[in-house]
Amino acid sequence: MRKLALSDEILMTVEKPARYIGNEINMVRKKLEEIDVRFCMCFPDVYEIGMSHLGIQILYEMLNQRADTYCERAYSPWPDLDKILREKQIPLFALETQDPIKDFDFLGITLQYEMCYTNILQVLDLSQIPIYAKDRTEKDPIVIGGGPCSYNPEPIADFFDIFYIGEGETVYYQLLDLYKECKAAGMSREAFLKRAAQEVEGIYVPQFYQVTYQADGTISKFEPAYPEIPKTIKKQVQMDLKNTFYPEKPLVPYIKVTQDRVVLEIQRGCIRGCRFCQAGMLYRPIRPRDITFLKDRAKKMLENTGHEEISLSSLSSSDYKELPELVYYLIDTFREQGVNISLPSLRIDAFALDVMSKVQDVKKSSLTFAPEAGSQRLRDVINKGLTEEVILKGAMDAFQSGWNRVKLYFMLGLPTETLEDIEGIAVLSDKIAREYYTIPKSERNGKVSIVSSTSFFVPKPFTPFQWTRMNTSEEFLEKQRFLNGKMKEQLNQKSIKYNWHEAELTQLEGVLARGDRKLSKVIYDAYQAGCIFDSWSEYFHYDRWMDAFEKNGIDPLFYTAREREKEEYFPWDFIDIGVTKDFLWREYQKGQAEEITANCRQKCAGCGAMIFGGGVCFEGKN
Amino acid sequence: MKVRIKFSKTGCMKFIGHLDVMRYFQKAIRRCGLDVSYSQGYNPHQLISFAAPLGVGLTSDGEYMDMQLESSLSSAEAIAKLNSVMNDEIRVKSYVALEENSKNAMSIVAAADYCISIKDGYDFPDQYEQKFDEFLTQKSIIVTKKTKKSEKEIDIRPYIYQFAYTAEQFAAKTGNVVEETVAEQYKNGKKIYMQITTGSVVNIKPELILEAFSKYAGIVYEPFAYQIHRQEVYADLHADPKDSPEEYGKNRELVTLESFGKVL
């Protein structure tokens, strides 16, 4: 019988013990005596969130395809277990073997959102691995970070030995081969790190770089400590999405997780060029997967998991050229077997309505639009190519087919935003309701329900808005109040529900998103003051964070409420994502001039991603 | 057609709650491609149901699930197919076809056999057998039973049908031999076996009896000191739903749930 790291008594005491026992269907088992490299892949949030992440499933199968490597998993222990592990000095363990992570060769941590940063420290601390990279010794695992937030790793640079910049499919094997070679040769930790930084493209070892600052707090110099270490780090891109790793046997958890279904990534990247969107810039150029490959994987994954639902994943599914063929294939092949097809957010057109009516109960499902801004002027600023006309027509078509629920997503605090733009959110919500009531009562399906949600805009690195000033909490709250008032003035206010986000959490996200190395100490102090699970409102302590800033003499507004100069050297500028800073600046200027930029398929905007030699940049050129 | 399967649950799967075990089976049935029937509608679900929920932390040799199928393999094939897609801590042991009009397992559950092991590292009287015998010679054992809605005092003595301290003794009393068990074994070897009322009319949990015994024996009741293992679940051929709780089970004739079906 499998031996568990936790006793029955502990498991019977904590909430959802299934988070800690592993043994899920399709869990990989290996003989340790045949393994050279033990890798623990960690998602620093609760199990149900971490298990829903596609990236880890891809890397888990990819790393485990190597006979010499055993990739296991770990997630953040929920606060109830966190307390017990500390009290009883039980080291955090990997789910597969239940062995302490501190005995592994690598601890890989995926960085999906800024608000998980204190959880990284929790995982290190509970694993009994020194929190600061500089304090680690030969016996400690190499701590490696990757994922979206590694495109500005500086706020957490002090806690990591390595950041892997880019898509995981490309250089992991090379890195592991190098590690094996160094280990066999008895080389030191530092010697391995140095060779990795020198020889493996996309590998960033923060301790080999020195940052100096100007009197105003901005960076004056960012330089490698050794001449052999590269000055810039090139983002890694998997150009061939047709024949690359994709899970065939995803893990099937015992408890219901957030994404309790098969996920099919149909393409990577986006052609749209929305100016606020980081993913849209980071993952250029768009690379579709082959439809035959997708059909095959859909079938295999459904068979191997027994999931009753499959969903398509991409940044903008409507831009996948063979979407109708794929969706109708899924419906025709799997509906009979009781499999739900969960649709991604589609542009509402005849195809979308047809598909939706086939797979959803019209009375219970809703239409989703993400206009992001309330006026056409502001939608042009952010280059969101969705017009009021399109929204109203899509809604009307849907209403006539029986739908009566609409969800709308907006952002507050976008650059150049005025009160009229904000009021536009309420007006647009109302217009959709009015549209509904133009249908004769006898043909209507009861009342219309409009749910409008606003989040606060956070400028992100590697977007045209990376220079822009972010609103303060006070400004955000004022805008929210104003909009709430405007919602109440609308004719159909009773049909409109307005939801909003928390301002304080957004502020902190803004600081960490565009932060620099000086913030490591703040994160450390916030963690020591008891901050973990910051993205869970019941555990978010804004006051403790503010104390940590104050203690370190750091003004959070320096990172958020400051319009940056064109020439400023950003903490993330040492990373080369292909898309150039010149292009981003041009887009920022065009945005302020309310000019739109055509999408990649209409006209190349010369962003720089063509350097990768594939994807949309070369469509139709062969 | 209707079939009933019997399965065991052990190891770390004891931490998986009843609803999640149901989800586990739904996915396992899909993985192995059994020809299960689905309900109609936009969110079709499999027509399966369980006999008696097993609490988190308990292991079992005798759990039951009923399924409605469109067509069936032979019992041996179906068992092999299901077990090929399951982990080694939940195993299907039997698969039998039921009469089309038979009642579902959940509605006929009347009693269950349990084996309770004392875990190592906990205090438990050495002469516990004698103490337990004495405990059960009492005419009545009044305990406070807490439900979601209320608390009430009941006499649990009539609901303890059989008891023993070794597997052989117990099998002799119940007439039911457990050939292979997945129950965890402990060095101290102290065990109590009992057959008690279970089901929708009267449901007595083994914990309730252990708590009452602890009180009687003057020892502190420690919930974690016991590994409770269910061995078998029974229906009562003479059960009358109109019986009052006091009369319930007095004139019983217990048969295992699997005995209602035929091997295919």
Tab-separated table of C-alpha atoms in Angstrom, chain A residues 84-283:
chain	number	residue	atom	x	y	z
A	84	ILE	CA	-0.105	21.729	10.934
A	85	LEU	CA	3.006	21.336	8.747
A	86	ARG	CA	4.656	24.225	10.597
A	87	GLU	CA	3.711	22.962	14.032
A	88	LYS	CA	4.846	19.424	13.367
A	89	GLN	CA	7.829	20.371	11.203
A	90	ILE	CA	6.639	18.120	8.386
A	91	PRO	CA	8.423	19.032	5.150
A	92	LEU	CA	6.211	19.694	2.137
A	93	PHE	CA	6.076	16.689	-0.158
A	94	ALA	CA	5.324	15.781	-3.755
A	95	LEU	CA	2.042	13.987	-4.383
A	96	GLU	CA	3.375	11.023	-6.364
A	97	THR	CA	5.980	9.510	-4.051
A	98	GLN	CA	4.979	11.608	-1.031
A	99	ASP	CA	8.707	12.317	-0.588
A	100	PRO	CA	9.964	15.683	0.724
A	101	ILE	CA	10.555	18.195	-2.071
A	102	LYS	CA	13.808	19.269	-0.467
A	103	ASP	CA	15.339	15.977	-1.640
A	104	PHE	CA	14.554	16.655	-5.309
A	105	ASP	CA	16.910	17.951	-7.995
A	106	PHE	CA	14.515	20.615	-9.246
A	107	LEU	CA	11.552	22.493	-7.890
A	108	GLY	CA	9.721	24.117	-10.811
A	109	ILE	CA	7.189	26.783	-9.924
A	110	THR	CA	4.714	28.111	-12.433
A	111	LEU	CA	4.010	31.837	-12.217
A	112	GLN	CA	0.503	32.406	-13.497
A	113	TYR	CA	-0.459	35.558	-11.627
A	114	GLU	CA	1.265	38.100	-9.435
A	115	MET	CA	-0.936	37.471	-6.443
A	116	CYS	CA	0.595	34.032	-5.903
A	117	TYR	CA	4.019	35.423	-4.985
A	118	THR	CA	3.700	34.939	-1.231
A	119	ASN	CA	2.570	31.374	-1.894
A	120	ILE	CA	5.919	30.732	-3.579
A	121	LEU	CA	7.608	31.689	-0.333
A	122	GLN	CA	5.175	29.464	1.553
A	123	VAL	CA	6.069	26.481	-0.640
A	124	LEU	CA	9.812	27.074	-0.231
A	125	ASP	CA	9.494	27.630	3.495
A	126	LEU	CA	7.296	24.576	4.122
A	127	SER	CA	9.637	22.506	1.954
A	128	GLN	CA	12.440	23.618	4.284
A	129	ILE	CA	14.341	25.073	1.334
A	130	PRO	CA	16.001	28.464	2.037
A	131	ILE	CA	13.713	31.209	0.735
A	132	TYR	CA	16.523	33.288	-0.737
A	133	ALA	CA	18.467	31.691	-3.594
A	134	LYS	CA	21.746	32.999	-2.140
A	135	ASP	CA	21.231	30.923	1.021
A	136	ARG	CA	20.803	27.607	-0.792
A	137	THR	CA	23.479	24.955	-0.619
A	138	GLU	CA	24.541	21.975	-2.708
A	139	LYS	CA	21.882	19.778	-1.127
A	140	ASP	CA	18.966	22.064	-2.031
A	141	PRO	CA	16.967	21.680	-5.230
A	142	ILE	CA	17.442	24.107	-8.107
A	143	VAL	CA	14.407	26.386	-7.942
A	144	ILE	CA	13.172	27.297	-11.386
A	145	GLY	CA	10.309	29.626	-12.365
A	146	GLY	CA	8.357	29.860	-15.595
A	147	GLY	CA	5.023	31.013	-16.993
A	148	PRO	CA	3.534	34.429	-17.799
A	149	CYS	CA	4.908	36.276	-14.765
A	150	SER	CA	8.444	35.219	-15.635
A	151	TYR	CA	8.305	37.907	-18.336
A	152	ASN	CA	8.947	40.292	-15.495
A	153	PRO	CA	10.620	38.089	-12.906
A	154	GLU	CA	12.415	40.902	-11.127
A	155	PRO	CA	10.150	41.310	-8.052
A	156	ILE	CA	10.797	37.649	-7.206
A	157	ALA	CA	14.319	37.407	-8.650
A	158	ASP	CA	15.941	36.844	-5.259
A	159	PHE	CA	13.945	33.673	-4.610
A	160	PHE	CA	14.791	31.802	-7.803
A	161	ASP	CA	17.926	30.131	-9.121
A	162	ILE	CA	16.629	30.093	-12.681
A	163	PHE	CA	13.810	31.554	-14.722
A	164	TYR	CA	12.848	29.790	-17.886
A	165	ILE	CA	11.670	32.525	-20.248
A	166	GLY	CA	9.248	31.238	-22.838
A	167	GLU	CA	7.261	28.168	-23.771
A	168	GLY	CA	8.191	25.005	-21.899
A	169	GLU	CA	8.341	22.670	-24.880
A	170	THR	CA	11.658	23.998	-26.204
A	171	VAL	CA	14.730	23.823	-23.959
A	172	TYR	CA	13.772	21.742	-20.917
A	173	TYR	CA	15.406	18.625	-22.327
A	174	GLN	CA	18.602	20.539	-23.043
A	175	LEU	CA	18.592	21.940	-19.516
A	176	LEU	CA	18.074	18.501	-17.965
A	177	ASP	CA	20.812	16.973	-20.100
A	178	LEU	CA	23.171	19.685	-18.958
A	179	TYR	CA	22.163	19.127	-15.346
A	180	LYS	CA	22.851	15.407	-15.626
A	181	GLU	CA	26.221	16.078	-17.168
A	182	CYS	CA	27.174	18.546	-14.438
A	183	LYS	CA	25.907	16.250	-11.690
A	184	ALA	CA	27.862	13.295	-13.080
A	185	ALA	CA	30.997	15.428	-13.276
A	186	GLY	CA	30.510	16.436	-9.653
A	187	MET	CA	30.205	20.104	-10.538
A	188	SER	CA	28.887	22.629	-8.025
A	189	ARG	CA	25.491	24.234	-8.065
A	190	GLU	CA	27.001	27.527	-9.134
A	191	ALA	CA	28.988	25.936	-11.939
A	192	PHE	CA	25.816	24.334	-13.297
A	193	LEU	CA	23.900	27.594	-13.100
A	194	LYS	CA	26.674	29.365	-14.920
A	195	ARG	CA	26.760	26.858	-17.727
A	196	ALA	CA	22.959	26.923	-17.995
A	197	ALA	CA	22.973	30.712	-18.263
A	198	GLN	CA	25.721	30.633	-20.865
A	199	GLU	CA	24.670	27.691	-22.987
A	200	VAL	CA	20.910	27.349	-22.846
A	201	GLU	CA	18.912	30.006	-24.657
A	202	GLY	CA	16.030	31.425	-22.636
A	203	ILE	CA	17.600	30.642	-19.281
A	204	TYR	CA	17.906	33.593	-16.920
A	205	VAL	CA	19.898	33.235	-13.715
A	206	PRO	CA	19.155	36.416	-11.756
A	207	GLN	CA	22.124	36.140	-9.395
A	208	PHE	CA	24.483	36.682	-12.352
A	209	TYR	CA	23.064	40.126	-13.114
A	210	GLN	CA	23.647	43.411	-11.366
A	211	VAL	CA	21.155	46.233	-11.255
A	212	THR	CA	22.020	49.842	-10.466
A	213	TYR	CA	19.469	52.556	-9.949
A	214	GLN	CA	19.286	56.281	-10.540
A	215	ALA	CA	18.414	58.748	-7.816
A	216	ASP	CA	14.769	58.778	-8.941
A	217	GLY	CA	14.501	55.003	-8.421
A	218	THR	CA	14.526	53.979	-12.091
A	219	ILE	CA	17.149	51.612	-13.449
A	220	SER	CA	20.395	53.048	-14.737
A	221	LYS	CA	22.185	49.832	-15.564
A	222	PHE	CA	21.289	46.174	-15.808
A	223	GLU	CA	24.325	44.071	-16.613
A	224	PRO	CA	25.601	40.536	-16.436
A	225	ALA	CA	28.274	40.004	-13.794
A	226	TYR	CA	30.399	37.937	-16.194
A	227	PRO	CA	31.194	38.645	-19.820
A	228	GLU	CA	30.162	35.098	-20.884
A	229	ILE	CA	26.622	35.590	-19.606
A	230	PRO	CA	24.204	36.944	-22.253
A	231	LYS	CA	22.970	40.524	-21.897
A	232	THR	CA	19.517	39.750	-23.198
A	233	ILE	CA	17.430	36.630	-22.777
A	234	LYS	CA	15.531	35.345	-25.769
A	235	LYS	CA	11.977	34.165	-25.235
A	236	GLN	CA	11.572	30.523	-26.251
A	237	VAL	CA	8.806	29.762	-28.732
A	238	GLN	CA	7.532	26.404	-29.876
A	239	MET	CA	7.017	27.132	-33.569
A	240	ASP	CA	5.866	23.674	-34.539
A	241	LEU	CA	2.569	23.176	-32.759
A	242	LYS	CA	1.604	20.407	-35.122
A	243	ASN	CA	3.932	17.795	-33.769
A	244	THR	CA	4.724	18.657	-30.235
A	245	PHE	CA	3.982	17.440	-26.753
A	246	TYR	CA	0.348	17.441	-25.836
A	247	PRO	CA	-1.088	15.273	-23.139
A	248	GLU	CA	-2.868	12.107	-24.123
A	249	LYS	CA	-3.570	11.046	-20.584
A	250	PRO	CA	-4.343	14.060	-18.434
A	251	LEU	CA	-4.590	13.495	-14.696
A	252	VAL	CA	-8.085	12.918	-13.358
A	253	PRO	CA	-8.520	14.288	-9.851
A	254	TYR	CA	-10.879	12.724	-7.322
A	255	ILE	CA	-12.365	15.975	-6.146
A	256	LYS	CA	-14.081	18.488	-8.341
A	257	VAL	CA	-11.513	20.965	-9.570
A	258	THR	CA	-12.081	24.281	-11.287
A	259	GLN	CA	-11.472	22.872	-14.743
A	260	ASP	CA	-13.067	19.435	-14.454
A	261	ARG	CA	-12.862	18.664	-18.166
A	262	VAL	CA	-10.647	17.900	-21.117
A	263	VAL	CA	-8.959	21.036	-22.397
A	264	LEU	CA	-7.970	21.258	-26.010
A	265	GLU	CA	-5.576	24.076	-26.859
A	266	ILE	CA	-6.442	24.859	-30.462
A	267	GLN	CA	-3.876	27.550	-31.071
A	268	ARG	CA	-1.343	29.705	-29.293
A	269	GLY	CA	-1.074	33.441	-29.722
A	270	CYS	CA	-3.545	36.004	-31.013
A	271	ILE	CA	-3.837	38.187	-34.100
A	272	ARG	CA	-5.986	40.877	-32.513
A	273	GLY	CA	-3.442	43.185	-30.927
A	274	CYS	CA	-5.572	44.569	-28.099
A	275	ARG	CA	-3.265	47.111	-26.519
A	276	PHE	CA	-3.955	46.159	-22.900
A	277	CYS	CA	-3.423	42.452	-23.415
A	278	GLN	CA	-0.127	40.953	-22.339
A	279	ALA	CA	-0.817	37.447	-23.627
A	280	GLY	CA	-1.616	38.911	-27.047
A	281	MET	CA	1.929	40.303	-27.264
A	282	LEU	CA	3.855	37.607	-25.415
A	283	TYR	CA	2.660	34.681	-27.461
